Each structure stands twice: as structure tokens, then as C-alpha cells.
Coordinates of C-alpha atoms in Angstrom, one line a residue:
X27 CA -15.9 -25.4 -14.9
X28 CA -12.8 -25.2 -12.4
X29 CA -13.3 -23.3 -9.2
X30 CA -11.0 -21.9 -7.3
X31 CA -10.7 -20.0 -3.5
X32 CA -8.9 -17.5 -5.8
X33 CA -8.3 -15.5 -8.9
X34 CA -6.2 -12.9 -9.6
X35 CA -6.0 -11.5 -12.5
X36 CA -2.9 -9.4 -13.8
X37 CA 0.9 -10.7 -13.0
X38 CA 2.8 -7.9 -11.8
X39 CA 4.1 -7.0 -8.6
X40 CA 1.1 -6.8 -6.5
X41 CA -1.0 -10.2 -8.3
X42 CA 2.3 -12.0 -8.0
X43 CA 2.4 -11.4 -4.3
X44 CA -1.2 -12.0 -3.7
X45 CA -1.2 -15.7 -5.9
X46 CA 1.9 -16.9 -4.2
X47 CA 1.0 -16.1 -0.6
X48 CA -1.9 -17.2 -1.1
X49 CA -1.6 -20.5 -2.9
X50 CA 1.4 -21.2 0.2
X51 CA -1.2 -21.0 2.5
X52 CA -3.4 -23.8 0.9
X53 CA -5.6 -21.5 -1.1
X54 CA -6.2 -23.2 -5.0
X55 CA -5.0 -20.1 -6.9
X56 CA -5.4 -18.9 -10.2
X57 CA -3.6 -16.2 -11.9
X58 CA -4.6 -14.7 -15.2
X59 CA -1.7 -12.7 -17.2
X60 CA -1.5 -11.4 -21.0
X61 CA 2.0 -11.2 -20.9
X62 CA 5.1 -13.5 -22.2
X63 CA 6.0 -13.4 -18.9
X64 CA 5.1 -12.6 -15.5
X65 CA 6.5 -9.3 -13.6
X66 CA 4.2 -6.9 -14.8
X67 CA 5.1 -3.4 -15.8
X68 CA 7.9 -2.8 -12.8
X69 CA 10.0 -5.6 -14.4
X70 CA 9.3 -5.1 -18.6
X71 CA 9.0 -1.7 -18.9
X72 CA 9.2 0.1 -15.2
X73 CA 11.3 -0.6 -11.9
X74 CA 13.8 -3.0 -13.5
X75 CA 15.1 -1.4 -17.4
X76 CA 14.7 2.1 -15.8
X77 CA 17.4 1.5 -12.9
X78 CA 19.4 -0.1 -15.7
X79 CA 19.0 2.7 -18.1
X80 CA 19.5 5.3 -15.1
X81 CA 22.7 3.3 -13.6
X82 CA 24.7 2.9 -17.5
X83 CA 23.4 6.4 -17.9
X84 CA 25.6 7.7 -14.4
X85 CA 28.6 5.8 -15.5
X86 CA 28.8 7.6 -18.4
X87 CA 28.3 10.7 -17.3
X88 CA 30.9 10.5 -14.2
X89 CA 33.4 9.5 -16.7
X90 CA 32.8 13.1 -18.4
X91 CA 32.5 14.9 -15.3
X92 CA 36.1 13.2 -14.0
X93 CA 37.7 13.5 -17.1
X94 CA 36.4 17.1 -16.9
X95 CA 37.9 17.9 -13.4
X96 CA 40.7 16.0 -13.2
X97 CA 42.5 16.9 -16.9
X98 CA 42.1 14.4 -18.8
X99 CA 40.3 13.7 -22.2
X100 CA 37.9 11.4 -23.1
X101 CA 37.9 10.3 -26.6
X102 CA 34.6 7.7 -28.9
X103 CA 31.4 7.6 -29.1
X104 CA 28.8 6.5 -26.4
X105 CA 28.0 2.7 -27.4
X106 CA 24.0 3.4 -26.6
X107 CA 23.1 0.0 -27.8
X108 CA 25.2 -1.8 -25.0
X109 CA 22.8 0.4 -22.2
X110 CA 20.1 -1.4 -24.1
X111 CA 22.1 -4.8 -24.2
X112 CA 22.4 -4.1 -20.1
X113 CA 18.5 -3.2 -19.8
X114 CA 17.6 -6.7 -21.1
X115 CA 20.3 -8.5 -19.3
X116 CA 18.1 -7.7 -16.3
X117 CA 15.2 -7.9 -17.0
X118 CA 16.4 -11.3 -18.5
X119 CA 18.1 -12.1 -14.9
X120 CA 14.9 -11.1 -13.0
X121 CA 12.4 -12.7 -15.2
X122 CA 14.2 -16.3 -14.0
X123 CA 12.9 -15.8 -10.8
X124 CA 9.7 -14.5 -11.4
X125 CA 9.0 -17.9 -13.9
X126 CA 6.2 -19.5 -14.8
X127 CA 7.5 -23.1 -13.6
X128 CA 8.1 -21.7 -10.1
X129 CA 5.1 -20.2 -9.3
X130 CA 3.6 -23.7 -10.5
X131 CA 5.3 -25.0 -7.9
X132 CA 4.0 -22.8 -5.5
X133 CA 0.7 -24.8 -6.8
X134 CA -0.9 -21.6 -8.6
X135 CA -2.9 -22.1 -11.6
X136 CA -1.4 -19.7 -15.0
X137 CA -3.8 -19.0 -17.5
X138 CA -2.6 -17.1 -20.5
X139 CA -5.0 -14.4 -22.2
X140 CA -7.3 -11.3 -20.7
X141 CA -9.4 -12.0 -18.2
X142 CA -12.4 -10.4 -18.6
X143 CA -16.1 -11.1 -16.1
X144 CA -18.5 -12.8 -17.3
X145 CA -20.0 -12.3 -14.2
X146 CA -19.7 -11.9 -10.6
X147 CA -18.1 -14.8 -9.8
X148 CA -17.1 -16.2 -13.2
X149 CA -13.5 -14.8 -15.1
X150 CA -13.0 -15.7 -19.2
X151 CA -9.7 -15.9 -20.9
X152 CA -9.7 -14.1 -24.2
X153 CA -13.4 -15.0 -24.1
X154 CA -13.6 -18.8 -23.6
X155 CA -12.3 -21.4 -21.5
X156 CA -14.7 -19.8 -18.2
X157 CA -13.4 -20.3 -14.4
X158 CA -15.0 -19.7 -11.4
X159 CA -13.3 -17.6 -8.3
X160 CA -15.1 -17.3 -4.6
X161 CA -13.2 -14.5 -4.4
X162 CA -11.4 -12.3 -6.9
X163 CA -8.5 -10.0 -7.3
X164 CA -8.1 -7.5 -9.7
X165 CA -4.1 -6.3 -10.5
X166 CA -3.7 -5.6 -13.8
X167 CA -1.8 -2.3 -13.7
X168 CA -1.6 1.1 -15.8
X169 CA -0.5 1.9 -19.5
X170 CA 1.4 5.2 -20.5
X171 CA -1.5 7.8 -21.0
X172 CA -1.7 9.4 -24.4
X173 CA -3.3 12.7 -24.0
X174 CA -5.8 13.3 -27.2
X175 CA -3.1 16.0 -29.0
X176 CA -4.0 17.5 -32.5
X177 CA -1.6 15.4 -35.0
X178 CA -1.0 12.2 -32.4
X179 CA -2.0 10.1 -34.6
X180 CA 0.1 10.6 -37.2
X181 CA 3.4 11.0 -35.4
X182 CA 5.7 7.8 -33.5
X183 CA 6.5 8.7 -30.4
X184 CA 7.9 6.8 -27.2
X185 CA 7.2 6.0 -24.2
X186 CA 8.2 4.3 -20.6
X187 CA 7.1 1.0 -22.7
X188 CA 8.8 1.5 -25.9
X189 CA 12.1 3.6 -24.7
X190 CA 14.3 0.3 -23.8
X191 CA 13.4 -0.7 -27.5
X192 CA 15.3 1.5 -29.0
X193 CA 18.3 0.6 -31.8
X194 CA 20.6 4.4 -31.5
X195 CA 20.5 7.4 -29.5
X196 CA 18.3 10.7 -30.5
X197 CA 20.3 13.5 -30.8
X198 CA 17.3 15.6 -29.9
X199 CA 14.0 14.6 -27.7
X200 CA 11.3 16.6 -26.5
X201 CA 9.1 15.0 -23.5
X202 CA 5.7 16.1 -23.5
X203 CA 4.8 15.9 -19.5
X204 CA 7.5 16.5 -16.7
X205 CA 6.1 13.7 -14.5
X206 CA 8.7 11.3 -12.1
X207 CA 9.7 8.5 -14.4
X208 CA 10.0 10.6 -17.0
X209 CA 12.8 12.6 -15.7
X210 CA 14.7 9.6 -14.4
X211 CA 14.6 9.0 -18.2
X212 CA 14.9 12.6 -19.7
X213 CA 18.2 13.1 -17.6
X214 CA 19.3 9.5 -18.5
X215 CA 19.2 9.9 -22.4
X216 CA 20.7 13.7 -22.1
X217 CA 23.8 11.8 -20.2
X218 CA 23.9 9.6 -22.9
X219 CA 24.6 12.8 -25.0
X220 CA 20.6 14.0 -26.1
X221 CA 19.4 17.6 -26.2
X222 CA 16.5 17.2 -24.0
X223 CA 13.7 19.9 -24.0
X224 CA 10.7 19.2 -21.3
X225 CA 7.4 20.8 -22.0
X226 CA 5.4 20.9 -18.4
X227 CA 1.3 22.0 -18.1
X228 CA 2.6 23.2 -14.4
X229 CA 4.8 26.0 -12.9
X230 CA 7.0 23.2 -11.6
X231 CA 7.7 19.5 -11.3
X232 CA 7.5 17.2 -8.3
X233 CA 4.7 18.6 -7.2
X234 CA 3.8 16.4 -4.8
X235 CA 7.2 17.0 -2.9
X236 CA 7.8 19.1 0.1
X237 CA 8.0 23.0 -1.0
X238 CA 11.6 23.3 -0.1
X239 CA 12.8 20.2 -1.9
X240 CA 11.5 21.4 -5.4
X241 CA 13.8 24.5 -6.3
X242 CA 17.0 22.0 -5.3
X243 CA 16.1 19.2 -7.2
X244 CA 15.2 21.3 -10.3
X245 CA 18.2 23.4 -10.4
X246 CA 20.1 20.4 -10.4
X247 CA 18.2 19.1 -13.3
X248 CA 17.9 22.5 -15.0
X249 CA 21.8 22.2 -15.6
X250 CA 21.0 19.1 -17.7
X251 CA 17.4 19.8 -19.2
X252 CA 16.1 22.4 -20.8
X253 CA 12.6 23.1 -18.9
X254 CA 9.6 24.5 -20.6
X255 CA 7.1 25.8 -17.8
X256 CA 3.1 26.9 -17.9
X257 CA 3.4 25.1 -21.6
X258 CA 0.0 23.7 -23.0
X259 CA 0.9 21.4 -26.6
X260 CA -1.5 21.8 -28.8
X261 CA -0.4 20.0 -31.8
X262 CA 2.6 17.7 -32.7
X263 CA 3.2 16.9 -36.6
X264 CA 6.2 15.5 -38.6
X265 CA 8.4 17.9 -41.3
X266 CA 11.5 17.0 -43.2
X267 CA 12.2 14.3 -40.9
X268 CA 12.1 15.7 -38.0
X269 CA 9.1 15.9 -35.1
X270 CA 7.6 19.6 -34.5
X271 CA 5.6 19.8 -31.3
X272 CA 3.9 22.8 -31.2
X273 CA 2.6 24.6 -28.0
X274 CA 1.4 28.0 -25.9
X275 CA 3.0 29.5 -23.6
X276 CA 1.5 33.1 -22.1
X277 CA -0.9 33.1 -25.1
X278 CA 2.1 32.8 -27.5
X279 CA 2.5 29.7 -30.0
X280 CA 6.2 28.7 -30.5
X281 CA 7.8 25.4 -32.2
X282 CA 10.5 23.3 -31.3
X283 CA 11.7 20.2 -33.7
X284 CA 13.0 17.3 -32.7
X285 CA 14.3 13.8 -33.7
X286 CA 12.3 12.1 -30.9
X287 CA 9.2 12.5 -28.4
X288 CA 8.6 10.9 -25.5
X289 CA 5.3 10.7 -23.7
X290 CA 5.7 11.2 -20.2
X291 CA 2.2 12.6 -19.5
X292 CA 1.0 9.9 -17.0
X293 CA -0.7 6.8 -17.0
X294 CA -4.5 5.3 -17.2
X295 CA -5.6 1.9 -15.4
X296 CA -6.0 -1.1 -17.4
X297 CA -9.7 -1.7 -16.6
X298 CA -11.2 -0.9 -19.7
X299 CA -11.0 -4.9 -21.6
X300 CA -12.2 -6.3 -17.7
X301 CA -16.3 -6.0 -18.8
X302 CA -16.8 -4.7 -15.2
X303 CA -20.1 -3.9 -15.9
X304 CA -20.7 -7.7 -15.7
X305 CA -19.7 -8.0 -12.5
X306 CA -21.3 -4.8 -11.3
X307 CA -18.0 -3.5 -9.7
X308 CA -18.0 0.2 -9.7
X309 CA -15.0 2.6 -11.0
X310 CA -14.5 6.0 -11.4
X311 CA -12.4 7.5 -14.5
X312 CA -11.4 4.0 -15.3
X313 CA -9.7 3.7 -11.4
X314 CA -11.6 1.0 -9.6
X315 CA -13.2 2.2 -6.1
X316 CA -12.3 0.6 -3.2
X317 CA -12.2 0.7 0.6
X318 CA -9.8 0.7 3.4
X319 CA -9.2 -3.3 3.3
X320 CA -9.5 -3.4 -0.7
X321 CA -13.2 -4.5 -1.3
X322 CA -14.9 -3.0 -4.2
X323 CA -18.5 -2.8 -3.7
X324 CA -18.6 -6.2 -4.4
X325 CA -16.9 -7.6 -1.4
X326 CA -15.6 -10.7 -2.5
X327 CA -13.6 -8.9 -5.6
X328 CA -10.7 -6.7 -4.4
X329 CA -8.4 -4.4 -6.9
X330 CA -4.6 -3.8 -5.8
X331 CA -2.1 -1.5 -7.4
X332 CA -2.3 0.9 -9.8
X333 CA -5.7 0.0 -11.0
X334 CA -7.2 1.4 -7.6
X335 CA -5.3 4.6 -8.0
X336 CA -4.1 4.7 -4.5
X337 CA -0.5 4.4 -4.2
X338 CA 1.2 3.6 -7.9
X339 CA 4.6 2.3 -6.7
X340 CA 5.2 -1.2 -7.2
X341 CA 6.3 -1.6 -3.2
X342 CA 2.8 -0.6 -2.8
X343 CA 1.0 -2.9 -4.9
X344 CA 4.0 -5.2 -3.2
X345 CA 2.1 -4.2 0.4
X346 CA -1.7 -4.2 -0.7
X347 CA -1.2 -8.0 -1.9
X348 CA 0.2 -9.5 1.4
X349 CA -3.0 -7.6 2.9
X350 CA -5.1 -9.5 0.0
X351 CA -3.8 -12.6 1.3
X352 CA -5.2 -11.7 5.2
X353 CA -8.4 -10.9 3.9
X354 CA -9.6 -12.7 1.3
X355 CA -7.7 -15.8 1.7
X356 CA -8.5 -15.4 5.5
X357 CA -11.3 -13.3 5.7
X358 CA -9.8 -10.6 8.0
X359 CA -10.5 -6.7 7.8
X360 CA -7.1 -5.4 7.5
X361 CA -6.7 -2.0 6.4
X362 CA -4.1 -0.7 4.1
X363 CA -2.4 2.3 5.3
X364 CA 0.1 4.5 3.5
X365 CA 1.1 6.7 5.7
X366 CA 4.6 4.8 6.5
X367 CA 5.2 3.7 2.8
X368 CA 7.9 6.1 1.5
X369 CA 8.6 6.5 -2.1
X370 CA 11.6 7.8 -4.4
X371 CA 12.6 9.4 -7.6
X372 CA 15.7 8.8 -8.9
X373 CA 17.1 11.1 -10.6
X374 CA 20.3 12.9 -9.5
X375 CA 20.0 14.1 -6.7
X376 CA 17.6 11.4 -5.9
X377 CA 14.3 12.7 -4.0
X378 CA 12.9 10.6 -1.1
X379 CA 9.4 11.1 0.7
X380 CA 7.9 9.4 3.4
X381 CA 4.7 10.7 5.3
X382 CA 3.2 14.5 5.0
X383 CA 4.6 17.4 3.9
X384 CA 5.3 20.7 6.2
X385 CA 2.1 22.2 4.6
X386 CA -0.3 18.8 4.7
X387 CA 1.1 18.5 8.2
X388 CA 0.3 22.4 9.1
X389 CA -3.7 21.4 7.1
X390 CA -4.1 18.3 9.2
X391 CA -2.3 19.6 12.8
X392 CA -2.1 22.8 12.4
X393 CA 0.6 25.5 13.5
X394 CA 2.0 23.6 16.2
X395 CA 4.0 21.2 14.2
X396 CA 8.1 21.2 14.4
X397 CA 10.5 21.1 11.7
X398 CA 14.2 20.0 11.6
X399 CA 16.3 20.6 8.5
X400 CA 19.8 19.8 8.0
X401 CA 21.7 20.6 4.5
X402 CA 24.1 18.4 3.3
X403 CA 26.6 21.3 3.4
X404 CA 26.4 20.8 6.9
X405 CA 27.5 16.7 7.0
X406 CA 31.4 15.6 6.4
X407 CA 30.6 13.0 4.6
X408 CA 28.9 14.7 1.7
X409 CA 31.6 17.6 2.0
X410 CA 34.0 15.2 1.6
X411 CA 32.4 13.9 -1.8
X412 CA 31.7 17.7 -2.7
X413 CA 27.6 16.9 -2.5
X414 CA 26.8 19.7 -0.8
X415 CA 23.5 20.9 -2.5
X416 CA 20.8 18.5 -0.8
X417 CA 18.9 19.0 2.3
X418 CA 16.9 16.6 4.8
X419 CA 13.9 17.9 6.3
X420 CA 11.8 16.0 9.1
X421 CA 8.0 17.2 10.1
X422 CA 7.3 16.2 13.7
X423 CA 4.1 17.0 16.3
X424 CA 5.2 18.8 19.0
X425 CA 6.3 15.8 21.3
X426 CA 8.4 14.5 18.4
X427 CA 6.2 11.8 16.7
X428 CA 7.2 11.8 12.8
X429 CA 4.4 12.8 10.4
X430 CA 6.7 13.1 7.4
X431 CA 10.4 13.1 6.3
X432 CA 11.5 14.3 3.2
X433 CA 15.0 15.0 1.5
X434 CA 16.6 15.7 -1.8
X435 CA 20.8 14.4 -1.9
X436 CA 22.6 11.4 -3.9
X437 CA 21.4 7.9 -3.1
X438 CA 18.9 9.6 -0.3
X439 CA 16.3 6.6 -1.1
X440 CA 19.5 4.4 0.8
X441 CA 20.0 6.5 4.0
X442 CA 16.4 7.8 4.9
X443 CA 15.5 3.8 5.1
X444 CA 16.5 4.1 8.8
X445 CA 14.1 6.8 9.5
X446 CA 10.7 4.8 7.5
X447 CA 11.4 2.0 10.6
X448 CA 11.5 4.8 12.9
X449 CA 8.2 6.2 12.1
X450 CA 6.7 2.4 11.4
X451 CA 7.5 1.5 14.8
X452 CA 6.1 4.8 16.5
X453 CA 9.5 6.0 17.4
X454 CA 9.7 9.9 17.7
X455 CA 12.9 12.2 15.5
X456 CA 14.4 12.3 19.2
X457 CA 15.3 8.3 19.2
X458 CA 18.1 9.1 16.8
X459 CA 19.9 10.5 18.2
X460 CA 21.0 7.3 20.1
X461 CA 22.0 5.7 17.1
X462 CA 25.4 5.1 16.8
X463 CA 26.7 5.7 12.9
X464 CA 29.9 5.2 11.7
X465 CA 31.9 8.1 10.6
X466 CA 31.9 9.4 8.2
X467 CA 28.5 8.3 6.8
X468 CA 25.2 10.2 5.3
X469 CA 23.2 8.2 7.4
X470 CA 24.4 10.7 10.2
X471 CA 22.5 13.1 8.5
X472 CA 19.4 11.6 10.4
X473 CA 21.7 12.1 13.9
X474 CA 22.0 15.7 13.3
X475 CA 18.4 16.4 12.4
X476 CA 17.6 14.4 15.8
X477 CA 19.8 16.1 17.9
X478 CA 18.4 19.7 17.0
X479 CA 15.3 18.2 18.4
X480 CA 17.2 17.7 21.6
X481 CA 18.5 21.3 21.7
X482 CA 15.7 22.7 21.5
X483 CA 13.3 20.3 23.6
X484 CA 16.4 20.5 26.6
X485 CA 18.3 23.8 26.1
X486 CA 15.6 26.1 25.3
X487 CA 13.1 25.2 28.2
X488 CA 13.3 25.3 31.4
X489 CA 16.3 22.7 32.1
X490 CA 19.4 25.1 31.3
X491 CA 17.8 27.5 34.3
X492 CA 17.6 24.1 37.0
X493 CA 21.0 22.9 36.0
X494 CA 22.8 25.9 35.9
X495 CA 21.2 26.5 40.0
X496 CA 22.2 23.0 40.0
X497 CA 25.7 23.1 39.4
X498 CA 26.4 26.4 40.9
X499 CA 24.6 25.5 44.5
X500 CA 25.5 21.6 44.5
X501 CA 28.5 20.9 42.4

């Protein structure tokens, strides 16, 4: 039987970076995947075809909104199989990198099949061919969820994995679940030129956003999508040729048909083909438990990414396996922390969040807290482009440490970067304001919000009151 100092099992984002660094540190590495190829979900079916999809998606639809404004006409048919053809091109371009033969050369061990325990220490691929890890990492991702609805199983439907496998353009599709990824894709396919209806459990969506960033990101959505609110579906079937998803709303049952549904109702780790039971490792709803520096219970075996249920971005999994590498390659007690890991949805406007909102920060700090808000309408550069509807919002402690930052504008995920160092490094809102930016750019956005800090920390205190006796009595 072969041993190794390490095996991870799962390719995506977070295995990859664990195997690689550390194999390059002289570990002998293994790394179990079931896929073709390696990259995981982000690159086959998540990060990758979705920016593609979301990027054809905006070129389209500025060409109607110009044509629109500016007179003119646009004339054909949207050639949806070429967004498709441009999905696979990068996955295509990305999967060169992530290879097979170069993370050989990195000296890491690929074993195609499931890894499953046998026990503790031991992994088997699709059953046979038994390896032996000192230590262990677990990183084998999420699948879409399919909630248990009456008529499921009789009725195709898509989801995040089989969207970008699609040969024509649904003139009509109903998404069931109004999570993140699937409104970067609802708003993609109604650009495309789909009637899109979302049906959503909640009052709203982005629920885990700031309070003040929901009603401007979903009235900018609301003038592409139709939204459903406080909806429970309670069956789906098929009729004439068309899908009929059925559902309650205040008590009353209504019908809407459709040529397509889409699944967007979250997703469940892939845990349940790992026989944890045979390594003892403990999990909860399918998520495997962990602590602070990524043990399980068993400390030698660590899980990373969206199979501990933490964080379920792939720059997170991306984080959590350079930590793997410190501690089980090195045997160090690192622990992860996500409280200066931002994350984004992109839809348009894009929404970007970093650290607590105003009303965790109020929960863990209480009333003494300081806010700074500054709406686009209030910037050049966006009233230049005529994107005024967006707003950035930064929650500070009252000597101007950043506890979160939050806004909701075009490509905000690109100009709030500068902000995720500043609250890495410890630097407080106030430090902006030295920053020089060009003009006109959004980044200066961030300047404003700094310099209200100023104002009010030097012109509302007691300073005005010495300099004015200052300059009248000395100057």
C-alpha cells in the first residue's frame, strides 16, 4: 500500500491549493478527484461559465439599452448558442492551467475515482486500489440542492450545473429559490431575451446583505425580473409541453407555466459517498464539523470549503487550503478567520460585502458604532456614466477601526478592493482619506466616505472652538 504525508481528496479550488503547496514544500501528495478534470465546481459549473454567461449576457443587453437611447435600431436574433460557445472557451482556456500534467510536476500523486474511508488513516478509490494518508484533507465541494417538491421527479429541470448545457434560449423560465448565483443567472438569461419569474420562500433576497443595500439592489433587478415574495411551491408538473409550477402565497394556490425551471434553492455538501462513519469523523446535516484551524474531531483529517459549511466562496476554500498547508503539512495551529474575506454578487448593480453589517455590528458593539454612507449620486464619476442609484456604506467603532463595509453600484467588487487591505492591515476609514485617486474614478468613493469621518471626528469636537481662539488671538 502507498503512504503518503498527504491526501486530499476533491480537486477544486481549495484541494488544488492545499496539494500543490503542499507537495512544493516536499510533502508526497496525493489528490483524489472524480472529475475529467480538475478545477472543481468554481471552474465547470460555478466562478468560470457564470462570469462568461453574465459578461455575453451585458454585452447584449447594453447594445439594446444604446440602441434604445441613442435612436437607433437593432435588428436579428440573439445567437444564444455563441454565449454557450464563449462559456466553454473558458473553461476550456482555464482548465490548461489547472492540468493534470502540471500538477504532476509539482510531484502530486492524481488518482481518478471517489475516495471514500476505509478507515482512519486509509482512503479507497471507487472501492479498491487502498492508500494510506498521515494526514488527510477533505475538499470535495457542494451539489445544487433539490428540495423534495411534489412532481420533481417527473419534471427536467436546470440547474447551476446543467445551465451552460444548454442548445437554445427559453422563452420562459421560472427559478424556484432567489438565492445569489441564481440571480446572476436569472438576470443573465432575461438579457438574453427570457421572461423570468422568481418564486422566493422569504420577504426578500440577499438576505445576508446590509439592510440598506437590499431595496437598491432589488429595484434594480425588479425592472428585469418578475419577483414572487412569501411563495412556498408545492408541486411542479408538466402539461402540453410546458412546465407548471404550482405554489401558495397568503394561503392562496396560483400557477404559472413555463418552458423552463431552474433550481436555485441552494446547495448540499458532497459528504454523503465519503463513508465517514469509517473514519469516525463527525458531521452535522451532511456539513462536516470543524474547528478554528480545520481539524475535525479527528485531528489529523481536516475538511476545507464548502463541505465545512463555513464560507462557500471559492476565494475561501482558496484561503483555508494555504492554512491546510501551515498546519498539516507543518503542524502549526493557524486559525482561519473570515472576518477580512469580502465576497460579491454580480449581478447589475453588483453587490460587495466585507466584515459585519450595521445591525451585526450594533449586536456585537453595541450603539456606539459609526456609520459613513456616500451614494453614488454624490461621486462625478458615476454621474458622468449616469450610475447614480448605488451607495457605499462603511461600519466603524468609534475610533474608526472598520468592522464592515458594504455597497451596492457597477463593478463595486473592483473599487471596494482598496478598502479589504485597509481593514486587513488594521488601518482605520480615516487612512483614506490620504489616498491620492485619480480623477475622475469610483474608487474616490472610498475618499469621500473617509473624509466624513474627518468632519466629524475634527469639526464637530472641540477643535473648531481652539482654532477659531487660535486664529483670532495669534494669527
Amino acid at each position: 500500500m502507498v503512504e503518503y504525508d498527504l491526501i486530499v481528496i476533491g480537486g477544486g479550488s481549495g484541494g488544488l491549493t492545499a496539494a500543490s503547496g503542499a507537495a512544493s514544500m516536499g510533502a508526497k501528495v496525493a489528490l483524489i478527484d472524480d472529475q475529467p478534470g480538475l478545477g472543481g465546481d468554481c471552474l465547470h459549473f460555478g466562478c468560470v461559465p457564470s462570469k462568461a454567461f453574465i459578461t455575453a449576457a451585458k454585452e447584449v443587453h447594453a447594445v439594446y439599452k444604446g440602441a434604445a437611447e441613442f435612436g437607433l435600431t437593432v435588428s436579428g436574433d440573439v445567437l444564444f448558442e455563441r454565449a454557450i460557445e464563449r462559456v466553454k472557451e473558458a473553461i476550456d482556456e482555464i482548465q490548461e492551467i489547472d492540468s493534470d500534467e502540471r500538477f504532476e510536476s509539482l510531484g502530486v500523486d492524481i488518482y481518478r475515482g471517489k475516495g471514500a474511508f476505509k478507515d482512519e488513516h486509509t482512503i479507497t478509490i471507487d472501492g479498491e486500489n487502498p492508500i494510506k494518508g498521515k494526514r488527510i484533507v477533505i475538499s470535495t465541494g457542494s451539489r445544487p440542492n433539490v428540495p423534495p417538491i411534489n412532481g420533481v421527479e417527473n419534471v427536467s429541470f436546470i440547474t447551476n450545473e446543467t445551465i451552460f448545457n444548454l442548445d437554445y434560449l427559453p422563452k420562459s423560465v421560472v427559478f424556484i429559490g432567489g438565492g445569489p448565483v441564481g440571480l446572476e443567472l436569472a438576470q443573465s438569461l432575461s438579457r438574453f431575451g427570457s421572461d423570468v419569474t422568481v418564486i422566493e420562500t422569504s420577504q426578500s433576497v440577499f438576505k445576508k446583505e446590509d439592510h440598506e443595500i437590499i431595496p437598491i439592489v432589488t429595484k434594480a433587478l425588479e425592472k428585469e425580473l418578475t419577483f414572487v415574495f412569501e411563495a412556498d411551491v408545492t408541486g411542479i408538473s408538466e402539461q402540453n409541453g410546458h412546465k407548471v409550477v404550482t405554489y401558495k402565497v397568503n394561503g392562496e394556490e396560483k400557477t404559472i407555466e413555463s418552458e423552463a425551471i431552474m433550481m436555485s434553492t441552494g446547495r448540499k455538501p458532497n459528504t454523503d459517498k465519503l463513508n465517514l462513519e469509517a473514519a469516525g469523523v463527525n458531521e452535522n446535516k451532511g456539513y462536516i464539523t470543524v474547528n478554528e484551524s480545520l481539524q475535525t474531531n479527528k485531528s489529523h483529517i481536516y475538511a476545507i470549503g464548502d463541505v465545512n459549511g463555513a464560507f462557500p466562496f471559492t476565494h475561501g476554500a482558496g484561503m483555508e487550503g494555504k492554512l491546510i498547508v501551515q498546519n498539516a503539512v507543518f503542524g502549526l495551529k493557524r486559525k482561519v478567520n473570515y472576518g477580512n474575506v469580502p465576497w460579491v454578487t454580480y449581478t447589475e448593480p453588483e453587490v460587495f460585502h466585507l466584515g459585519l453589517t450595521e445591525q451585526e455590528a450594533k449586536e456585537k458593539h453595541g450603539e456606539e458604532i459609526r456609520v459613513f454612507k456616500v451614494g453614488t449620486d454624490d461621486v462625478d464619476r458615476f454621474i458622468a456614466e449616469r450610475k447614480k442609484d448605488g451607495l457605499v456604506k462603511v461600519i466603524t467603532d468609534k475610533k474608526g477601526h472598520i468592522l464592515g463595509a458594504h455597497a451596492v453600484g457597477e463593478d463595486s467588487g473592483s473599487w471596494m478592493q482598496e478598502i479589504v487591505f485597509a481593514k486587513e492591515h488594521g488601518h482605520k476609514i480615516g487612512d483614506i482619506s490620504t489616498v491620492i485617486h485619480p480623477y475622475p474614478t469610483k474608487g474616490a468613493i472610498l475618499n469621500q466616505a473617509a473624509d466624513m469621518y474627518w468632519r466629524e471626528k475634527l469639526f464637530d469636537g472641540w477643535l473648531p472652538k481652539v482654532s477659531e481662539k487660535y486664529i483670532k488671538w495669534v494669527r
